[in-house]
Short mmCIF file of C-alpha atoms in Angstrom, two decimals:
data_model
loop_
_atom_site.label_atom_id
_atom_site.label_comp_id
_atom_site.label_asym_id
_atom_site.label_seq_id
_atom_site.Cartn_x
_atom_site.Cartn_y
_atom_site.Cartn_z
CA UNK A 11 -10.33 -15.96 22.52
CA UNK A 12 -9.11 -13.80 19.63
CA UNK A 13 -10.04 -15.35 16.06
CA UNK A 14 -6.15 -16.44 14.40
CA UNK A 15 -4.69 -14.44 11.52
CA UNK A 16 -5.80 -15.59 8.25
CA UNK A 17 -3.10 -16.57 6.19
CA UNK A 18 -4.69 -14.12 2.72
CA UNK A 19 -2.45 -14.91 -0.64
CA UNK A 20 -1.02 -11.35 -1.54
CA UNK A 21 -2.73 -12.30 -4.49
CA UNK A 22 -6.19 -12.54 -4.04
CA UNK A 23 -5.88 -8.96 -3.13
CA UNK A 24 -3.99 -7.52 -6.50
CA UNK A 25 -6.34 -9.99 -8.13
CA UNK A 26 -9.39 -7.74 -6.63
CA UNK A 27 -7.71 -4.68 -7.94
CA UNK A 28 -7.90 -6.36 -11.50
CA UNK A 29 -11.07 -7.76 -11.07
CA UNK A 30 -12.79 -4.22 -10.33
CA UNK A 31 -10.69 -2.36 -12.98
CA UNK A 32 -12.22 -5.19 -15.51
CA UNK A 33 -15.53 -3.97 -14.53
CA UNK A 34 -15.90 -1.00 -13.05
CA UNK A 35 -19.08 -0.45 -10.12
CA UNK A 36 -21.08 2.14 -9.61
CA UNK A 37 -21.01 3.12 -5.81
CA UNK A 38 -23.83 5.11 -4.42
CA UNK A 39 -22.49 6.86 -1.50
CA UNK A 40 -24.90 8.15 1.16
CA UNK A 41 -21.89 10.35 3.11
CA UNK A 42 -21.26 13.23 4.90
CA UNK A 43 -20.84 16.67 3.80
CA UNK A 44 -17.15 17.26 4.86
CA UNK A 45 -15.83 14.39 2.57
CA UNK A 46 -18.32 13.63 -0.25
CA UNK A 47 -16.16 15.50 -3.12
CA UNK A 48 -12.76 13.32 -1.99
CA UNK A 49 -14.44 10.58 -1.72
CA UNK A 50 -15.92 10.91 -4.99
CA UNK A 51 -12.13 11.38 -6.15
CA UNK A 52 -10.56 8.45 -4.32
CA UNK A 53 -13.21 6.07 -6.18
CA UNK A 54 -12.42 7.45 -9.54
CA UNK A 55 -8.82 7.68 -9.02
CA UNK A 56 -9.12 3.72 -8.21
CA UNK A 57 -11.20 2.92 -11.19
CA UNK A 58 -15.05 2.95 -9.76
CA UNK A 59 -18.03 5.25 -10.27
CA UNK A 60 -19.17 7.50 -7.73
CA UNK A 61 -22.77 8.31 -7.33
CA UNK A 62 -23.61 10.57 -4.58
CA UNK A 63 -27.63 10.30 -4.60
CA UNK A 64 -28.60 10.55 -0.81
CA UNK A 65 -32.32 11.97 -0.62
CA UNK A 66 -34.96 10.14 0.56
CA UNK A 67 -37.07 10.08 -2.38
CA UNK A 68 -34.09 8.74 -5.00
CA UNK A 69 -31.83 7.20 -2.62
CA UNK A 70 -34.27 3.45 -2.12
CA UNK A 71 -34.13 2.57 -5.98
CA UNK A 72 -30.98 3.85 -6.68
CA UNK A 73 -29.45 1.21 -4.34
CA UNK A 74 -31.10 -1.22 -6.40
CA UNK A 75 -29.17 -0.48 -9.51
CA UNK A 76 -26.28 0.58 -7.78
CA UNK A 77 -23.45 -1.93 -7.82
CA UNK A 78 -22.43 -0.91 -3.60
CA UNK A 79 -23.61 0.85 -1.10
CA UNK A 80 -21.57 3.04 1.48
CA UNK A 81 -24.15 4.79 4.27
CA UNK A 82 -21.36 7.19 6.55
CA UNK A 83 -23.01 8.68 9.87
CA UNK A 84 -20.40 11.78 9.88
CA UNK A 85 -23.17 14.52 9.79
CA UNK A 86 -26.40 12.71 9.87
CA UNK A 87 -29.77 15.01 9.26
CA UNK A 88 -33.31 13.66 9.48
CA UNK A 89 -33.75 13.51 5.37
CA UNK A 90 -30.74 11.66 5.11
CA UNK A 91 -31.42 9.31 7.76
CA UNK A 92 -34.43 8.66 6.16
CA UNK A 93 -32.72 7.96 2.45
CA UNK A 94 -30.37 6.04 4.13
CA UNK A 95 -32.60 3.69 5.69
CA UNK A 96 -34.16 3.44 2.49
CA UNK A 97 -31.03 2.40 0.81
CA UNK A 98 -30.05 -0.12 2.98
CA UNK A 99 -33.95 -2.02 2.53
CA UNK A 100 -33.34 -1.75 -1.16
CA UNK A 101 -30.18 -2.80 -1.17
CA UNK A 102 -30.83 -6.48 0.76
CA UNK A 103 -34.02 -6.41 -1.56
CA UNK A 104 -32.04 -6.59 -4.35
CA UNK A 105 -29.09 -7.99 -3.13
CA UNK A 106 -27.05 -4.96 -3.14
CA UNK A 107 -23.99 -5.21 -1.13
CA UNK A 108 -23.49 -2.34 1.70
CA UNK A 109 -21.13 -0.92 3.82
CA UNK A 110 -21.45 1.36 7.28
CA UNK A 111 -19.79 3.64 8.79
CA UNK A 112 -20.83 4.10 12.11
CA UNK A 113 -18.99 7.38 12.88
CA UNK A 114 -19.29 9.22 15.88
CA UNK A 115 -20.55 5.82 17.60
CA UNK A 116 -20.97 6.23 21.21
CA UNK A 117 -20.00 9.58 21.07
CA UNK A 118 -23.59 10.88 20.53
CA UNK A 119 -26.94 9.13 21.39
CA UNK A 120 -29.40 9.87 18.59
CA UNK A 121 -26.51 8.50 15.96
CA UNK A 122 -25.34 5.99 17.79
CA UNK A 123 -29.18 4.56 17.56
CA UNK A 124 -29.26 5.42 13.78
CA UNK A 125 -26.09 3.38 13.81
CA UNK A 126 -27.83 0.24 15.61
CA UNK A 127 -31.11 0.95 13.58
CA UNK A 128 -28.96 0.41 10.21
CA UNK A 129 -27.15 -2.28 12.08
CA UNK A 130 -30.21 -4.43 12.37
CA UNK A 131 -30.17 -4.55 8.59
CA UNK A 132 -27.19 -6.98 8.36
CA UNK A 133 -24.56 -4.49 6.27
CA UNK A 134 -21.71 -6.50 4.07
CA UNK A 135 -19.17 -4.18 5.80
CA UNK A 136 -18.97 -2.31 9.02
CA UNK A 137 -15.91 0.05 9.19
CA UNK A 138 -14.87 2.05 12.15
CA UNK A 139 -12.11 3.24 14.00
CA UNK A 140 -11.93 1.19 17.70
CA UNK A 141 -14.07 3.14 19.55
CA UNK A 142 -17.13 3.12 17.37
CA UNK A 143 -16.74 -0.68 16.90
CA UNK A 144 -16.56 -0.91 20.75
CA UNK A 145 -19.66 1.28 20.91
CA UNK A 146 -22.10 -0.81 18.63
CA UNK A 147 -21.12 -3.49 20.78
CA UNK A 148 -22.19 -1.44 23.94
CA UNK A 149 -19.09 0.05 24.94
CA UNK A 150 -18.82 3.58 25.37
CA UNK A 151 -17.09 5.41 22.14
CA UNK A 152 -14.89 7.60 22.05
CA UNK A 153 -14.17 11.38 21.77
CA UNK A 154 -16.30 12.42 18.15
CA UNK A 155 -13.90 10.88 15.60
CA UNK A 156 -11.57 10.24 17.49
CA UNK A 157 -10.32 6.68 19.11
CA UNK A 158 -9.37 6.50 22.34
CA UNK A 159 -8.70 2.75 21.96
CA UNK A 160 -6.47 0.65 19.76
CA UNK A 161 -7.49 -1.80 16.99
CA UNK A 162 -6.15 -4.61 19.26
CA UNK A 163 -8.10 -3.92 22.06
CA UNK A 164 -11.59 -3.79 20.16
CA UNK A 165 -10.88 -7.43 18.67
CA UNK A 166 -12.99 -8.84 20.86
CA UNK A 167 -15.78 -6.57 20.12
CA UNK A 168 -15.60 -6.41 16.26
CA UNK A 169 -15.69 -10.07 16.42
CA UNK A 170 -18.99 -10.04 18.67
CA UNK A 171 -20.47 -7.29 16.08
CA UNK A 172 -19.48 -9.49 13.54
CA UNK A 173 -21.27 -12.60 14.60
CA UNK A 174 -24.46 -11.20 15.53
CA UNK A 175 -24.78 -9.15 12.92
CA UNK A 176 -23.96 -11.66 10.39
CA UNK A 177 -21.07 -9.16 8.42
CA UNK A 178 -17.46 -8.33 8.56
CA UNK A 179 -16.09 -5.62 10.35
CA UNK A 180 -12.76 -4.06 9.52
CA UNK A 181 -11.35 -1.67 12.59
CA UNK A 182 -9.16 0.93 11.21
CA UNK A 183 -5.30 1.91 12.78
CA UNK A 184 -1.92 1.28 12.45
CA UNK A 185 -2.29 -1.76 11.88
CA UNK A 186 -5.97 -3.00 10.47
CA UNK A 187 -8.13 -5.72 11.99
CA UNK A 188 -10.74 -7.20 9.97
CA UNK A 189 -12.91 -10.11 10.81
CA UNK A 190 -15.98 -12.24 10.11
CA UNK A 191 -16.05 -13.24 13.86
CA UNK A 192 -14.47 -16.68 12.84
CA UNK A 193 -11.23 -15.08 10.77
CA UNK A 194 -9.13 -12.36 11.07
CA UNK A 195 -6.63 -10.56 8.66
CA UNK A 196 -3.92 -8.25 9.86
CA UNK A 197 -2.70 -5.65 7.62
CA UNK A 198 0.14 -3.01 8.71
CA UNK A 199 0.74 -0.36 6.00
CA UNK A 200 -0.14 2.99 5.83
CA UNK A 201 1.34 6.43 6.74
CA UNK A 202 0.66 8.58 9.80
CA UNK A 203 -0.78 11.62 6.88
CA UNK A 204 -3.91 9.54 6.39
CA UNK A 205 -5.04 10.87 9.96
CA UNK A 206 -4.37 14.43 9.12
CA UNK A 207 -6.42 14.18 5.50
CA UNK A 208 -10.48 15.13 6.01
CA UNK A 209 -12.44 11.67 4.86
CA UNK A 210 -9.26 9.16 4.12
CA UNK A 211 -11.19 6.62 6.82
CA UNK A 212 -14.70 7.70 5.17
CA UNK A 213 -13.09 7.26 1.48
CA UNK A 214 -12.23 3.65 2.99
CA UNK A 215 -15.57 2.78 3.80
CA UNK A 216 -16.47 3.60 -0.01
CA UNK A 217 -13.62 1.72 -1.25
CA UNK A 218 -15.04 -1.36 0.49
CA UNK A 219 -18.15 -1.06 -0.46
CA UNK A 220 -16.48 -0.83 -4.80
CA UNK A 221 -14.87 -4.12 -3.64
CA UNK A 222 -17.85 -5.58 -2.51
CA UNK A 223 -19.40 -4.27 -5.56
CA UNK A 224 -17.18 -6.86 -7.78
CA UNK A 225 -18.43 -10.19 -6.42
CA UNK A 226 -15.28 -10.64 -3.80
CA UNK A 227 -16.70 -11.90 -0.38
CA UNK A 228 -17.45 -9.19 2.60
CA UNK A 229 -13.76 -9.84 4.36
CA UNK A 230 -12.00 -10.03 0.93
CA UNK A 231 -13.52 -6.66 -0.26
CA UNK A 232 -12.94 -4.80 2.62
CA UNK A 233 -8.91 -6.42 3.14
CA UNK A 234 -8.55 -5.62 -0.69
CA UNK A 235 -9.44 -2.04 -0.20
CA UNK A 236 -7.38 -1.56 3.00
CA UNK A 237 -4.70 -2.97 1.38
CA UNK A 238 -5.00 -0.93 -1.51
CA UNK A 239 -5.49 2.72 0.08
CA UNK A 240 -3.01 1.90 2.43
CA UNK A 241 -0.06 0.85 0.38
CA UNK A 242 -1.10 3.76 -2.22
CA UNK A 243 -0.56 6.31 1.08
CA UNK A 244 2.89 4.54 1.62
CA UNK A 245 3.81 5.93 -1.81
CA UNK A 246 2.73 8.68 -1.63
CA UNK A 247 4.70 9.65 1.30
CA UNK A 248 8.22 9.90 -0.05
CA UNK A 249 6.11 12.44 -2.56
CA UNK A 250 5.32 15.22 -0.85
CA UNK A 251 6.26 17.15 1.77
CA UNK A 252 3.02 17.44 4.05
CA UNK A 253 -0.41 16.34 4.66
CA UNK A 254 -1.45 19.04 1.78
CA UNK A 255 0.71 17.66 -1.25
CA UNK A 256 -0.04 13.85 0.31
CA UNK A 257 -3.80 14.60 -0.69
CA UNK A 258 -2.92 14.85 -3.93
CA UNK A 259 -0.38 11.93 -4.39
CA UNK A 260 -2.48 9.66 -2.61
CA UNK A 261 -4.93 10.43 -5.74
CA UNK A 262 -2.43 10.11 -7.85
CA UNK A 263 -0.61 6.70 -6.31
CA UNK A 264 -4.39 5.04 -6.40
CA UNK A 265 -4.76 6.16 -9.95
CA UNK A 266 -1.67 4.53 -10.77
CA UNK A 267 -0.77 1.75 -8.36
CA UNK A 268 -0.44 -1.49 -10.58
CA UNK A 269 -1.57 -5.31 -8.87
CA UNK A 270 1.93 -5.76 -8.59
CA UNK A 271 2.59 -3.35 -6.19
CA UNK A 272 -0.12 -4.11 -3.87
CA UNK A 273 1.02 -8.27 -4.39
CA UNK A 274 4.59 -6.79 -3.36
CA UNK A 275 4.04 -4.26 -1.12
CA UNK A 276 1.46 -5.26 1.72
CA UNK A 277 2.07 -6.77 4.87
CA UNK A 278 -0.44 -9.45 6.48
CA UNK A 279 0.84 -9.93 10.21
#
């Protein structure tokens, strides 16, 4: 039986936005090489601090001062496996919250174990697309990163991830699922350019983990940054005139988007 919407308050969600403007984090990214410079840029256009330290000799006690924690499987290499795994220890040593990315999922056996080895760990945050949620709960993944199956179909298995695993798990797609395994928030914004854009779904996962970063609980953080990237893209739309010049307004529209906006603009379903 699917978990029932959760009726969030708009603004608990702009109040996030203010709350990690007031105090900026520092978010160590562990990430893949297509998308580490944008998502670098889509965490200082918001307001955080991007750290990109993701070898395995600095990567352990940097996660310890480190505010958040994103580990993204997009082009995993032995080294960075390793720092990765060394994050995630430190971080739950020191309380660090952390956020994965389990891309590729099912796709690929050697990540898809990575993906189950970090797993164990108990991340804040697990962000996917459907397929790779289906995968970590056994199902079969789907085409690289690509979904072959919808948001509404892998309920049921983002809320099984979610209770084992003790952590929230936010399934990215027209419109977003996110659940603890007991609640689930709905959120339908967006803009069809955010699949044509190189690292807007990774840039997510690093968004959640800045959220997390501030003190807001795991299905909070991650609605707050959905909810924030996503209305930013539906401004940025009427801007530009392809997935090019929607790169850079998106930047732009997260740079500038006020509490307001995202109070006004999103829409829980």
């Amino acid at each position: 039986m699917a978990s029932p919407s959760v009726p969030l308050d708009p603004s608990a969600l702009a109040a996030a936005l203010d709350g990690l403007r007031h105090r900026p984090p520092l978010v160590q990214c562990l990430t893949n090489i297509v998308v580490a410079q944008w998502t670098a840029n889509v965490l200082l256009a918001v307001g955080a601090a991007p750290a990109m330290v993701d070898n395995p000799h600095e990567a352990g006690p940097f996660a310890g001062a480190a505010g958040g924690v994103l580990v993204n499987l997009g082009t995993p290499q032995e080294p960075t496996v390793e720092a990765m795994t060394a994050a995630v220890l430190s971080a739950a040593e020191h309380g660090t919250p952390w956020v994965l990315d389990p891309v590729a999922a099912g796709g690929l056996g050697w990540r898809t174990g990575v993906a189950m080895d970090l797993l164990e760990h108990r991340p804040s945050i697990v962000r996917g697309n459907a397929s790779e949620i289906m995968a970590l709960a056994g199902g079969a993944g789907g085409k690289g990163v690509d979904a072959t199956d919808s948001p509404e179909a892998a309920l049921g298995s983002a809320e099984e991830v979610a209770r084992r695993f003790h952590t929230v798990v936010a399934v990215s797609g027209p419109t977003d699922h996110l659940t603890d395994g007991d609640r689930t928030v709905r959120l339908r914004n967006g803009h069809p350019w955010m699949t044509q854009v190189t690292g807007v779904g990774c840039a997510l996962g690093a968004l959640m983990a800045a959220f997390a970063a501030t003190g807001s609980e795991p299905l909070l953080a991650a609605s707050a940054a959905t909810a924030v990237l996503t209305v930013a893209a539906e401004q940025a739309a009427p801007l530009s005139r392809g997935p090019g010049t929607f790169a850079v307004q998106l930047l732009d529209q997260l740079a500038s988007i006020t509490s307001a906006e995202v109070a006004d603009r999103v829409r829980l379903v």
